[in-house]
CSV table of C-alpha atoms and ligand atoms in Angstrom, one decimal:
chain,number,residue,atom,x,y,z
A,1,UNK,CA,0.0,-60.9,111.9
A,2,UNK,CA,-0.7,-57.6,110.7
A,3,UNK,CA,2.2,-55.9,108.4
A,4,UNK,CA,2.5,-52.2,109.1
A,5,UNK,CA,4.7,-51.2,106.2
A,6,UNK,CA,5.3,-47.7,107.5
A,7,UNK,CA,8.6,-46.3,106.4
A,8,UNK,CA,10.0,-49.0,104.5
A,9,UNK,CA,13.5,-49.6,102.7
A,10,UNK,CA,14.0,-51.5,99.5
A,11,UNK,CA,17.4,-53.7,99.7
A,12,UNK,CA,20.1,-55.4,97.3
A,13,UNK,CA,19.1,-58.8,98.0
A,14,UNK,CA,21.1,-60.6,100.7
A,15,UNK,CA,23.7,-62.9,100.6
A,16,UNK,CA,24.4,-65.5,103.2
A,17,UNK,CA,27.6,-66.8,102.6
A,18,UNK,CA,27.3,-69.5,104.8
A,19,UNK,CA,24.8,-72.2,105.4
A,20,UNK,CA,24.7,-75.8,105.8
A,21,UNK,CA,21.4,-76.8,103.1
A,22,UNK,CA,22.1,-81.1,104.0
A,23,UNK,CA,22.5,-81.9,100.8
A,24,UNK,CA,23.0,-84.7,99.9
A,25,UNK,CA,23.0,-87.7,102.3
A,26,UNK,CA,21.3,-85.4,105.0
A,27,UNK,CA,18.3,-84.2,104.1
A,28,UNK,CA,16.3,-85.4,106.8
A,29,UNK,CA,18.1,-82.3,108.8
A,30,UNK,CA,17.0,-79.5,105.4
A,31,UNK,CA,16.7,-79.7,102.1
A,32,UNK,CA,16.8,-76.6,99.9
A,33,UNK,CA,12.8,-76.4,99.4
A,34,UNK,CA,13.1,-75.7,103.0
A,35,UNK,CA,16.2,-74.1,103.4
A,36,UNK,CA,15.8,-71.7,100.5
A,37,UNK,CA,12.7,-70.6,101.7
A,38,UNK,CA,13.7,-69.7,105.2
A,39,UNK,CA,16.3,-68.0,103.1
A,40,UNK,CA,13.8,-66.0,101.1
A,41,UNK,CA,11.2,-65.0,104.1
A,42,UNK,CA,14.8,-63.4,105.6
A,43,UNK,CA,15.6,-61.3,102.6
A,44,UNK,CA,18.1,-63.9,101.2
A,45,UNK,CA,18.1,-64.2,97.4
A,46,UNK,CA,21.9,-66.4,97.6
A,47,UNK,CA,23.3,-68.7,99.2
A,48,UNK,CA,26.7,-70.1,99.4
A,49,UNK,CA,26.3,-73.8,100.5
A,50,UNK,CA,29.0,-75.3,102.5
A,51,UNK,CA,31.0,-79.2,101.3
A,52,UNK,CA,30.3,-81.2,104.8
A,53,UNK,CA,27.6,-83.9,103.3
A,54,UNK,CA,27.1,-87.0,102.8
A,55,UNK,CA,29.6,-87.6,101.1
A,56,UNK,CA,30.7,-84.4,101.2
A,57,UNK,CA,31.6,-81.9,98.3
A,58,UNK,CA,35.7,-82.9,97.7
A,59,UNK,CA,35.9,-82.5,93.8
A,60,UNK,CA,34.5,-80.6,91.2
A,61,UNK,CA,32.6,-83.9,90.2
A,62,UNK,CA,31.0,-83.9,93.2
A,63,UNK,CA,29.9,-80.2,93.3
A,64,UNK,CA,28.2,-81.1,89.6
A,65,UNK,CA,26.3,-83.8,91.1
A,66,UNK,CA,25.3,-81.7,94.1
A,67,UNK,CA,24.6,-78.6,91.5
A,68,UNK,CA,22.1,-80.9,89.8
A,69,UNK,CA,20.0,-82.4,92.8
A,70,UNK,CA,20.0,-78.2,93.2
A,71,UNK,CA,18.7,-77.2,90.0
A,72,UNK,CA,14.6,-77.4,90.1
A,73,UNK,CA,14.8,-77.1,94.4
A,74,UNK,CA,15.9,-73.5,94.9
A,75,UNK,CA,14.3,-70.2,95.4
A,76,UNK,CA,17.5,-68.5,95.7
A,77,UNK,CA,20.8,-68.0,93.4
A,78,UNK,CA,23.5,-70.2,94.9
A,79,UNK,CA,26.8,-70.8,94.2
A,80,UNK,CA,29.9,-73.1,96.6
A,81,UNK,CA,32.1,-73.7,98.8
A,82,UNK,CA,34.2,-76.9,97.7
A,83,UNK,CA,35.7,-79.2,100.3
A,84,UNK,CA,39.5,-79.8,100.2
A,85,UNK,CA,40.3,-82.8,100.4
A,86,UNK,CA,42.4,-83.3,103.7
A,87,UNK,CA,44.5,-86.1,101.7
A,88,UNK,CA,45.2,-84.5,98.3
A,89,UNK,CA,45.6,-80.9,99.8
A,90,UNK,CA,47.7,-80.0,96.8
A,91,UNK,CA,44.3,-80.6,94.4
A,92,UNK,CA,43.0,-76.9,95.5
A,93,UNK,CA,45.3,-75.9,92.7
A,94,UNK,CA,43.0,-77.7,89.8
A,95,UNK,CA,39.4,-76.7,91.2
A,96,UNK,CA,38.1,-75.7,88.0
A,97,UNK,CA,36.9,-71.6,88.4
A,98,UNK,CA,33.6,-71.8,87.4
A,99,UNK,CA,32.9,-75.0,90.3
A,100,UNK,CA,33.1,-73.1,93.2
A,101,UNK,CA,34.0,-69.5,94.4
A,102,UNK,CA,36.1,-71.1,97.2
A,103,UNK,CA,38.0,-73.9,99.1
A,104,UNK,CA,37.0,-75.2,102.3
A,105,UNK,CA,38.9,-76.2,104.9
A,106,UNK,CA,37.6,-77.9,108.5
A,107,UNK,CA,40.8,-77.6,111.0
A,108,UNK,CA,38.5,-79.0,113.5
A,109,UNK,CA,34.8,-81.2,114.1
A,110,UNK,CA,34.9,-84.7,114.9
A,111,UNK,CA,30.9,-84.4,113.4
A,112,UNK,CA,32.7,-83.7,109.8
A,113,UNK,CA,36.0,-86.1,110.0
A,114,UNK,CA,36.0,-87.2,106.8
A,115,UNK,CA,36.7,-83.7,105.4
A,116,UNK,CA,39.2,-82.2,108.6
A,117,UNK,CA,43.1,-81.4,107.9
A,118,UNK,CA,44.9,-81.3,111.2
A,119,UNK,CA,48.1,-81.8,109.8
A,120,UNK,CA,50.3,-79.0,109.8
A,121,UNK,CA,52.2,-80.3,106.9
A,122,UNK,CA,48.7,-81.2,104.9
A,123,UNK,CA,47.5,-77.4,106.1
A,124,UNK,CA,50.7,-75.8,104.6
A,125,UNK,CA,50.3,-77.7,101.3
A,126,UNK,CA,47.0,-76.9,101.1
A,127,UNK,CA,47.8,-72.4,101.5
A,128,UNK,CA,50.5,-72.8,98.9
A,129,UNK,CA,48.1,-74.6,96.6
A,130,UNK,CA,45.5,-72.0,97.1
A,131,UNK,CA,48.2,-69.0,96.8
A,132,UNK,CA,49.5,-70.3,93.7
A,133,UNK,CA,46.3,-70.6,91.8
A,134,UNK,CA,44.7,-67.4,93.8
A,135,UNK,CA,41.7,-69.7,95.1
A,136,UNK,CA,40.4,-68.1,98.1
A,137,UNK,CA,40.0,-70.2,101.2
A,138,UNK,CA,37.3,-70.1,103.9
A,139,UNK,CA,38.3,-71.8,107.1
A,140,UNK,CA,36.7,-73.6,110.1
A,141,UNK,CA,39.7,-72.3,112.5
A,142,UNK,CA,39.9,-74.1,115.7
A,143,UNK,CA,42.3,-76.6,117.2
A,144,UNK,CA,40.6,-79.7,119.0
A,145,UNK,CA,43.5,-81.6,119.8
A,146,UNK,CA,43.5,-80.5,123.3
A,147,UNK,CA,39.2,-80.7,123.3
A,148,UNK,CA,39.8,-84.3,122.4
A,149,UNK,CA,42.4,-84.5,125.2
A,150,UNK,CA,39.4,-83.5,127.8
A,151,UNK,CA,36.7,-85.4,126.1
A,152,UNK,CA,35.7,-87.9,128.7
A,153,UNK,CA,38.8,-87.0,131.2
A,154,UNK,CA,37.3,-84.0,133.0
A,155,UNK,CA,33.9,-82.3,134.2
A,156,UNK,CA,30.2,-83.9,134.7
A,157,UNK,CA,30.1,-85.8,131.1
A,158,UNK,CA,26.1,-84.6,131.4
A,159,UNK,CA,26.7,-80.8,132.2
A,160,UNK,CA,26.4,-78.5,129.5
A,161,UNK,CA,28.7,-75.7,130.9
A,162,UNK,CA,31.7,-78.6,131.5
A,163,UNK,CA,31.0,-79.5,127.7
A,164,UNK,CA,31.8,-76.0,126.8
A,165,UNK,CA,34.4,-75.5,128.9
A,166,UNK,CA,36.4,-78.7,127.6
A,167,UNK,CA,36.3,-76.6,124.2
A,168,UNK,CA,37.9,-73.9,125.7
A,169,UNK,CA,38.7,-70.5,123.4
A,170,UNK,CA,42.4,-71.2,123.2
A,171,UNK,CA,41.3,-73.6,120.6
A,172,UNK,CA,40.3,-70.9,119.1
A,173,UNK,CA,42.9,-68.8,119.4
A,174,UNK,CA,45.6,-71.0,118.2
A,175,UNK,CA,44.1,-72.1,115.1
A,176,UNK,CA,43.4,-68.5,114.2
A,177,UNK,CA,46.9,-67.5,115.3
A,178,UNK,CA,48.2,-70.3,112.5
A,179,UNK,CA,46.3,-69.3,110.0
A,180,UNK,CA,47.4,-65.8,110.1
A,181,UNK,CA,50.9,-67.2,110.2
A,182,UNK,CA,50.4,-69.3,107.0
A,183,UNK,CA,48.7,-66.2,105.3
A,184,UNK,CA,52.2,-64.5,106.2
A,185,UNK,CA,54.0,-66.6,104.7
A,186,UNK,CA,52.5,-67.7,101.5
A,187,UNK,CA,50.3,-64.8,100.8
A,188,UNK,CA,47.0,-67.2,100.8
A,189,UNK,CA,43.4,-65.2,100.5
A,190,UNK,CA,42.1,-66.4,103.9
A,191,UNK,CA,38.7,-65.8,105.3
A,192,UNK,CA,38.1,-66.8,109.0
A,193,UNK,CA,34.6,-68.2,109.5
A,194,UNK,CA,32.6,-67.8,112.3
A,195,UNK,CA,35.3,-65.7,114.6
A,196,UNK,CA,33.9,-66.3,118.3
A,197,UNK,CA,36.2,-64.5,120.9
A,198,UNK,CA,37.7,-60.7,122.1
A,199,UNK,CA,41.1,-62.5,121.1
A,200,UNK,CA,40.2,-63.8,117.9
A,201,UNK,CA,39.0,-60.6,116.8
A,202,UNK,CA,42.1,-58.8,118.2
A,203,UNK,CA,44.5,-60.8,116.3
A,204,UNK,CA,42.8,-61.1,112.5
A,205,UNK,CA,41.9,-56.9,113.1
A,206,UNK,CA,45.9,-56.7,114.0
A,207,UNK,CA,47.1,-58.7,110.9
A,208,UNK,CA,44.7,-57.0,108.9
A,209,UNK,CA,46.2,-53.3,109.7
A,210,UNK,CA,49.4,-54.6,108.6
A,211,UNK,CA,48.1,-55.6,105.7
A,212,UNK,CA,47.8,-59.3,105.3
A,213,UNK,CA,45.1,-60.4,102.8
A,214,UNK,CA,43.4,-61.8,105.5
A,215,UNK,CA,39.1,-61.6,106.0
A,216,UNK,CA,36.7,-62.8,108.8
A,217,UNK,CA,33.2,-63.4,109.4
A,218,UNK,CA,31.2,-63.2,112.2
A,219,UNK,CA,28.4,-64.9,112.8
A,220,UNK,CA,24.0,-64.0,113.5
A,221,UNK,CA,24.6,-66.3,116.8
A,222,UNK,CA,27.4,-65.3,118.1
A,223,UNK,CA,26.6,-61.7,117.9
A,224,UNK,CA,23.3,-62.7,119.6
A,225,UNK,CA,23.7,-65.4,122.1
A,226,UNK,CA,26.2,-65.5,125.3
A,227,UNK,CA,27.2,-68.0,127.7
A,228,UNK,CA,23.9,-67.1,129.7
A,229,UNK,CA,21.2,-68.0,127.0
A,230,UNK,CA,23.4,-71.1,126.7
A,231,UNK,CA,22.3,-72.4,130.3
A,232,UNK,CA,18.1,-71.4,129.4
A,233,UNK,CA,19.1,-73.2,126.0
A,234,UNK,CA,20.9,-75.9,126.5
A,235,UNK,CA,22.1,-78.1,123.5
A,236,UNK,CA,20.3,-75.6,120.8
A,237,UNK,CA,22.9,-73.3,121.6
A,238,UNK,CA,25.4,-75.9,121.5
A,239,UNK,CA,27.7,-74.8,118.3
A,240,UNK,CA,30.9,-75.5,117.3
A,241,UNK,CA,32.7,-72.3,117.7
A,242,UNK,CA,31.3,-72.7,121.5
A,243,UNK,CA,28.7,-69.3,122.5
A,244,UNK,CA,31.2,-67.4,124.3
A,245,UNK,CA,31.3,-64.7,126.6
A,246,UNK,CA,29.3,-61.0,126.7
A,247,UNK,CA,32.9,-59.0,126.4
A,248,UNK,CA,33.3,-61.3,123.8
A,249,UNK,CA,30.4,-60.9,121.9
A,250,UNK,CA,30.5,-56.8,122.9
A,251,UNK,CA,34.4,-57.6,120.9
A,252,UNK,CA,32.8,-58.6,118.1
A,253,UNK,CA,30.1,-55.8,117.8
A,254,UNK,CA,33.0,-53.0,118.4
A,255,UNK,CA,34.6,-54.8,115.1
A,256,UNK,CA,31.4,-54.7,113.3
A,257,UNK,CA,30.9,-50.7,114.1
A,258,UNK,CA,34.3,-50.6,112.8
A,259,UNK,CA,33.5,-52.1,109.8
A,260,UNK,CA,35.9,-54.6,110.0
A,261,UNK,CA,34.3,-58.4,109.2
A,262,UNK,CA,34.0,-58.8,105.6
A,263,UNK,CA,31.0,-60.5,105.9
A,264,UNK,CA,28.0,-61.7,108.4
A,265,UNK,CA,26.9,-65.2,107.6
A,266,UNK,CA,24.3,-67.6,109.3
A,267,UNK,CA,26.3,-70.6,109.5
A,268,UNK,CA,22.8,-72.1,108.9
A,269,UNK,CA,23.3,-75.5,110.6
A,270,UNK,CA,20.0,-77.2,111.4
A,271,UNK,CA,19.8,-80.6,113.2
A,272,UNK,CA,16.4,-82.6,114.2
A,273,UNK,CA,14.9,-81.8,117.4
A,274,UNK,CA,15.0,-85.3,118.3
A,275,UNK,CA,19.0,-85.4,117.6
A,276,UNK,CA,19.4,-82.0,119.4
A,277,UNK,CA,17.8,-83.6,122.9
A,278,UNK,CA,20.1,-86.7,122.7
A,279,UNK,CA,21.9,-85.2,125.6
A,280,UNK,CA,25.1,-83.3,126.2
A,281,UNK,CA,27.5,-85.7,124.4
A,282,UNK,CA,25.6,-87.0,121.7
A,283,UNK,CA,23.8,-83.7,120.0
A,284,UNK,CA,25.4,-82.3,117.0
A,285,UNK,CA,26.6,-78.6,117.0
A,286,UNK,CA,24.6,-76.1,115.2
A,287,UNK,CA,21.7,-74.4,114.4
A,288,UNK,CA,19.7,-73.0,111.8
A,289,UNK,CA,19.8,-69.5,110.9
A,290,UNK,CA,19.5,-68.2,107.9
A,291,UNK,CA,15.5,-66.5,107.7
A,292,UNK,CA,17.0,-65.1,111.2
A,293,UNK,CA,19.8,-63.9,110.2
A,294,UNK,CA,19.2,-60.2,108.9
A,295,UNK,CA,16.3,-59.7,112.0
A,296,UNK,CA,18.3,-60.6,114.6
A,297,UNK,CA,21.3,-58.7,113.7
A,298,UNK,CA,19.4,-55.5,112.7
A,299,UNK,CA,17.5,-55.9,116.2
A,300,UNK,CA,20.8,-56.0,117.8
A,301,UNK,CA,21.9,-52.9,116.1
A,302,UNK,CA,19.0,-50.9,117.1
A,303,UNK,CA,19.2,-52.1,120.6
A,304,UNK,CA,23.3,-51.3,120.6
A,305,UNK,CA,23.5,-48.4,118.7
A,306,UNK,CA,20.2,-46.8,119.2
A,307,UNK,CA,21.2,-43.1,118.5
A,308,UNK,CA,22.4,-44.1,115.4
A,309,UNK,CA,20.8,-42.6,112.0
A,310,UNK,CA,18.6,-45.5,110.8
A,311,UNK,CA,19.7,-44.7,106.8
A,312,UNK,CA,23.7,-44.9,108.3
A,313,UNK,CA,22.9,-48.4,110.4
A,314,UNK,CA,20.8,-49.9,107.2
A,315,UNK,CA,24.0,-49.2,104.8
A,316,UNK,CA,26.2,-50.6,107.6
A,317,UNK,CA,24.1,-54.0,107.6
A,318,UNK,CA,23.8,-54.3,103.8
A,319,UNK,CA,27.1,-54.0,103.2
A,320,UNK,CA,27.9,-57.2,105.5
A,321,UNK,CA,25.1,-59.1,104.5
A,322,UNK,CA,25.4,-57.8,100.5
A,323,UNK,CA,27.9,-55.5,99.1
A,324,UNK,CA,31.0,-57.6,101.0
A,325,UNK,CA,30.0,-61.1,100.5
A,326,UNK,CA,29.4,-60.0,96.5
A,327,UNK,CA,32.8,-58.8,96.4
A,328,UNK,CA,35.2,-60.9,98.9
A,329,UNK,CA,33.4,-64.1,96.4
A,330,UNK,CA,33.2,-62.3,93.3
A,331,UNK,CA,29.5,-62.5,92.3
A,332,UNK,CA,29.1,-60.3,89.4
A,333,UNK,CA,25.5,-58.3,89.2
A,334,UNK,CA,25.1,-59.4,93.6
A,335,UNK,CA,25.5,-56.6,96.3
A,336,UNK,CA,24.6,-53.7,94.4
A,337,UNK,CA,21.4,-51.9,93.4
A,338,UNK,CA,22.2,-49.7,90.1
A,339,UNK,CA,21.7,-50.4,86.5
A,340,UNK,CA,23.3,-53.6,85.5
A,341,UNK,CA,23.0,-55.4,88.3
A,342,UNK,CA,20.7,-58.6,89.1
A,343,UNK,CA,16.9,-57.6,90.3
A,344,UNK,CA,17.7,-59.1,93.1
A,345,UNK,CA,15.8,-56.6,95.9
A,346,UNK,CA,14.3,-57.1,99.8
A,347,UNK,CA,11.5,-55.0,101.1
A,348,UNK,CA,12.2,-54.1,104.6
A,349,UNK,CA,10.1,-52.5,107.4
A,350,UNK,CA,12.7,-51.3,109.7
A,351,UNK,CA,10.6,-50.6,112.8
A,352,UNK,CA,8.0,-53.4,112.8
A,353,UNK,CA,8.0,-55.1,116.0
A,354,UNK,CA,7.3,-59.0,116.2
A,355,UNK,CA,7.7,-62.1,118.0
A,356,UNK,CA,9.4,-65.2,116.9
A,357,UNK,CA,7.6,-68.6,117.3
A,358,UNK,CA,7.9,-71.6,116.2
A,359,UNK,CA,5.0,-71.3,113.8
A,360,UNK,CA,6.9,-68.9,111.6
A,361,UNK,CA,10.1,-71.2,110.9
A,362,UNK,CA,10.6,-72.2,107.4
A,363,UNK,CA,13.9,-74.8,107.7
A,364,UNK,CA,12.4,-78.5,107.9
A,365,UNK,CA,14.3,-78.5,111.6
A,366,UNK,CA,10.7,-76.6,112.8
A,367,UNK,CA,12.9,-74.8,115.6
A,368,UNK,CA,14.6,-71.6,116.0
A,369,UNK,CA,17.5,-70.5,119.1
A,370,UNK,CA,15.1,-67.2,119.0
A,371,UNK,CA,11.8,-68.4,119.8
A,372,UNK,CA,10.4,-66.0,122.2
A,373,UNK,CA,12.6,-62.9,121.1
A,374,UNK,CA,11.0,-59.6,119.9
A,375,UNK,CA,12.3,-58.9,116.8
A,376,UNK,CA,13.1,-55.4,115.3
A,377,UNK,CA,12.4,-54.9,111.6
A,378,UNK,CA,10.5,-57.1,108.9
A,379,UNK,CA,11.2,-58.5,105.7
A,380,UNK,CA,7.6,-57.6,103.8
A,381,UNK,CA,8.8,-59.5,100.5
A,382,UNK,CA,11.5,-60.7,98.8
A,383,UNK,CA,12.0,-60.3,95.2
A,384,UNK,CA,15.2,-62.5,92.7
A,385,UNK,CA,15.7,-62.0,88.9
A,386,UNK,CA,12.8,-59.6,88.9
A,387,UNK,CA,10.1,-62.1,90.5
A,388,UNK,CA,8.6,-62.4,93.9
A,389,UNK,CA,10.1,-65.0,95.9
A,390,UNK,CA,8.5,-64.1,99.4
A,391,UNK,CA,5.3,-62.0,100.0
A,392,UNK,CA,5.0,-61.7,104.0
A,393,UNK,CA,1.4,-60.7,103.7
A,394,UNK,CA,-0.3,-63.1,101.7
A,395,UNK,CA,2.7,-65.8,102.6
A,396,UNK,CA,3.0,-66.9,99.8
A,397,UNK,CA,6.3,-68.4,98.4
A,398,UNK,CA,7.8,-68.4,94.6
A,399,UNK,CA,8.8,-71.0,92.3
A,400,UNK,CA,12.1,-72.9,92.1
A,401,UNK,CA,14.1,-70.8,89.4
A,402,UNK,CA,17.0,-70.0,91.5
A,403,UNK,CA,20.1,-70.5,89.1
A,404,UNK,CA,23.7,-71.8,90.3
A,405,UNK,CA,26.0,-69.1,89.8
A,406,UNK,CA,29.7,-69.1,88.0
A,407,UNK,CA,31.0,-66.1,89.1
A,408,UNK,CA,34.3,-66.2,87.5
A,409,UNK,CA,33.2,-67.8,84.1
A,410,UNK,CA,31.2,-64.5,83.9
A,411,UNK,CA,34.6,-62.4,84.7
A,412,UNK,CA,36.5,-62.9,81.5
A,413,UNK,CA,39.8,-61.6,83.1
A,414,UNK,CA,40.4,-64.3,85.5
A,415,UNK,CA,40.0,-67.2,83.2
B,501,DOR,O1,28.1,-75.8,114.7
B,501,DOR,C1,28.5,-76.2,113.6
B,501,DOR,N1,27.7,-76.9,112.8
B,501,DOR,N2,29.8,-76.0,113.3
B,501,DOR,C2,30.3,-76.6,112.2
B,501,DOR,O2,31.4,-76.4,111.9
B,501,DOR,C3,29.5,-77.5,111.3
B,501,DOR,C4,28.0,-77.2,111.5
B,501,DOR,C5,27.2,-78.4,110.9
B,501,DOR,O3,27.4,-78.7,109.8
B,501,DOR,O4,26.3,-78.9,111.6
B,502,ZN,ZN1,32.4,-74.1,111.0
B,503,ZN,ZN1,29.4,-73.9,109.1
């Protein structure tokens, strides 16, 4: 394809501050050769990886042995997200600073069991351990009891809408509504991953104006995808938040123009194509998302907001996808481009029209949710610590140098 570098911008590198790189244990799914390239040809330059492997990430010995199958693998700076442990809730207090910039928590996903905390009692201990040692906590917030309940009791087992609708958004809503009840009481940093629904949305932007230390994320699918593309789609749609609604998804843009969500991650979740078209039941949630993930949102903005000065919309999208994931996780020299700071940079074409296929997918998966969509805006080439990572017309990729940050070994004050 020919790149038409017209008016082009130059970028702080972007951060996605959630995606799913397999590994260990599931690497047949990605692996961070492939996962940190998709990241690279999107304008990513780091990643924070998320604990559900195989085994997944519960203790800082763990994130060391994950840190060093990294190191050698990774175009991009990286840092995580450690798992806590949903039977020693309490051990939050002793993750070791440097480890991990933040504390997991899965209320909900059969596909991740080993690492859920659905007790209310564990869930408590686990916000007081996390207030006390001012560890911040990113949370999977839905309630499946009741989707457990419906499993197998109601609908056409083989129907992808009755699939959905047996994990309905008040599953949503109620875990949301408990976390903000939790933040109230204990003070807890909390950031809500992945918030899916008009409710969701009004009750974290409600908590926030009254001043609760309380963040959220939205997500590159959710702000993309509705319940229609989910029939055309099928199981690659399938996700865990469920694809809602357009007044959702229109919910979720009005918080974005309002600058509310902290930050806009990928949730980069690939799965094989074979396990994807096991059927209803049997495919995992998830999809992958992270060379997408700046396109498809800037696309959206254009499309949305259209009268909107292109320099106002481009500061508005690096600040979710740079500026507020550098600060909510504390990644000194990330987010910013002034003296000082990492040379960390993406060149983007802002009005270069393309079309997504297949052929262009970098995650080992081989598939993307937005094959077929006209794309607004290119990343021409992507540039971390002062070398070129990604060079869109030549195609050619980097070397493996990315380094694992420690962001607060680097911030004397927080010990
Ligand atoms: O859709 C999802 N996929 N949601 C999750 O919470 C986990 C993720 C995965 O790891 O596949
Ligand atoms: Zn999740
Ligand atoms: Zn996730």
């Amino acid at each position: 394809p020919v790149v038409d570098a017209g008016d082009a911008y130059v970028l702080p590198g972007l951060i996605d501050s959630h995606v799913h790189f397999r590994t260990p244990g599931l690497t047949h799914k990605e692996d961070w050769e492939h996962g940190s390239r998709a990241a690279v040809a999107g304008g990513v330059t780091t990643v924070l990886d998320m604990p559900n492997t195989v085994p997944p990430t519960l203790t800082p010995e763990a994130v060391r042995e994950k840190a060093a199958l990294v190191a050698g693998h990774s175009l991009v700076d990286y840092q995580f997200h450690i798992g806590v442990d949903p039977d020693r809730p309490e051990l939050i207090a002793e993750v070791e600073s440097s480890i991990a910039t933040s504390a997991k928590i899965f209320m909900a996903g059969h596909h991740t069991a080993p690492t859920v905390i659905r007790d209310a009692v564990q869930l408590e201990k686990a916000f007081i351990a996390a207030a006390e040692a001012d560890v911040q906590l990113v949370l999977h917030a839905e309630d499946d009891s009741l989707f457990a309940l419906l499993d197998g009791w109601w609908g056409d087992p083989d129907s992808y809408q009755d699939y959905e609708a047996r994990r309905p958004r008040s599953g949503g809503i109620a875990a949301v509504a408990k976390v903000i009840e939790l933040v109230r009481r204990h003070g807890t940093k909390a950031h809500i991953l992945h918030l899916s629904s008009a409710e969701e949305a009004d009750l974290v932007c409600a908590a926030r104006a009254a001043g609760m230390p309380v963040t959220f994320e939205v997500t590159g699918h959710h702000l993309s995808f509705t319940d229609a593309d989910t029939r055309r789609l099928g199981a690659r749609t399938r996700l865990s938040p469920s694809i809602r609604q357009q007044a959702d998804q229109d919910r979720l843009w009005r918080a974005l123009r309002a600058g509310q969500p902290s930050t806009i991650g990928s949730d980069h979740a690939p799965h094989t194509i074979e396990e994807k078209t096991r059927g209803v039941q049997q495919s995992p949630p998830g999809l992958p998302g992270v060379q997408e993930l700046a396109v498809a949102v800037w696309t959206g903005m254009r499309r949305r907001w259209p009268e909107e000065d292109p320099d106002v919309a481009i500061t508005r999208l690096t600040r979710f996808l740079s500026s507020g994931p550098a600060e909510l996780f504390r990644l000194p020299g990330k987010g910013r481009l002034e003296a000082g700071a990492d040379a960390d940079l993406v060149v983007f074409a802002p009005e270069d029209a393309w079309m997504l296929s297949a052929r262009e997918v970098r995650s080992k998966c081989g598939w993307s949710a937005y094959e077929g969509w006209t794309m607004t805006g290119r990343v021409l080439r992507t540039i971390r610590a002062g070398r070129v990572v990604w060079d869109a017309e030549s195609g050619k990729f980097g070397t493996f140098e990315g380094r694992w940050l420690s962001p607060r070994q680097c911030d004397g004050d927080r010990g």
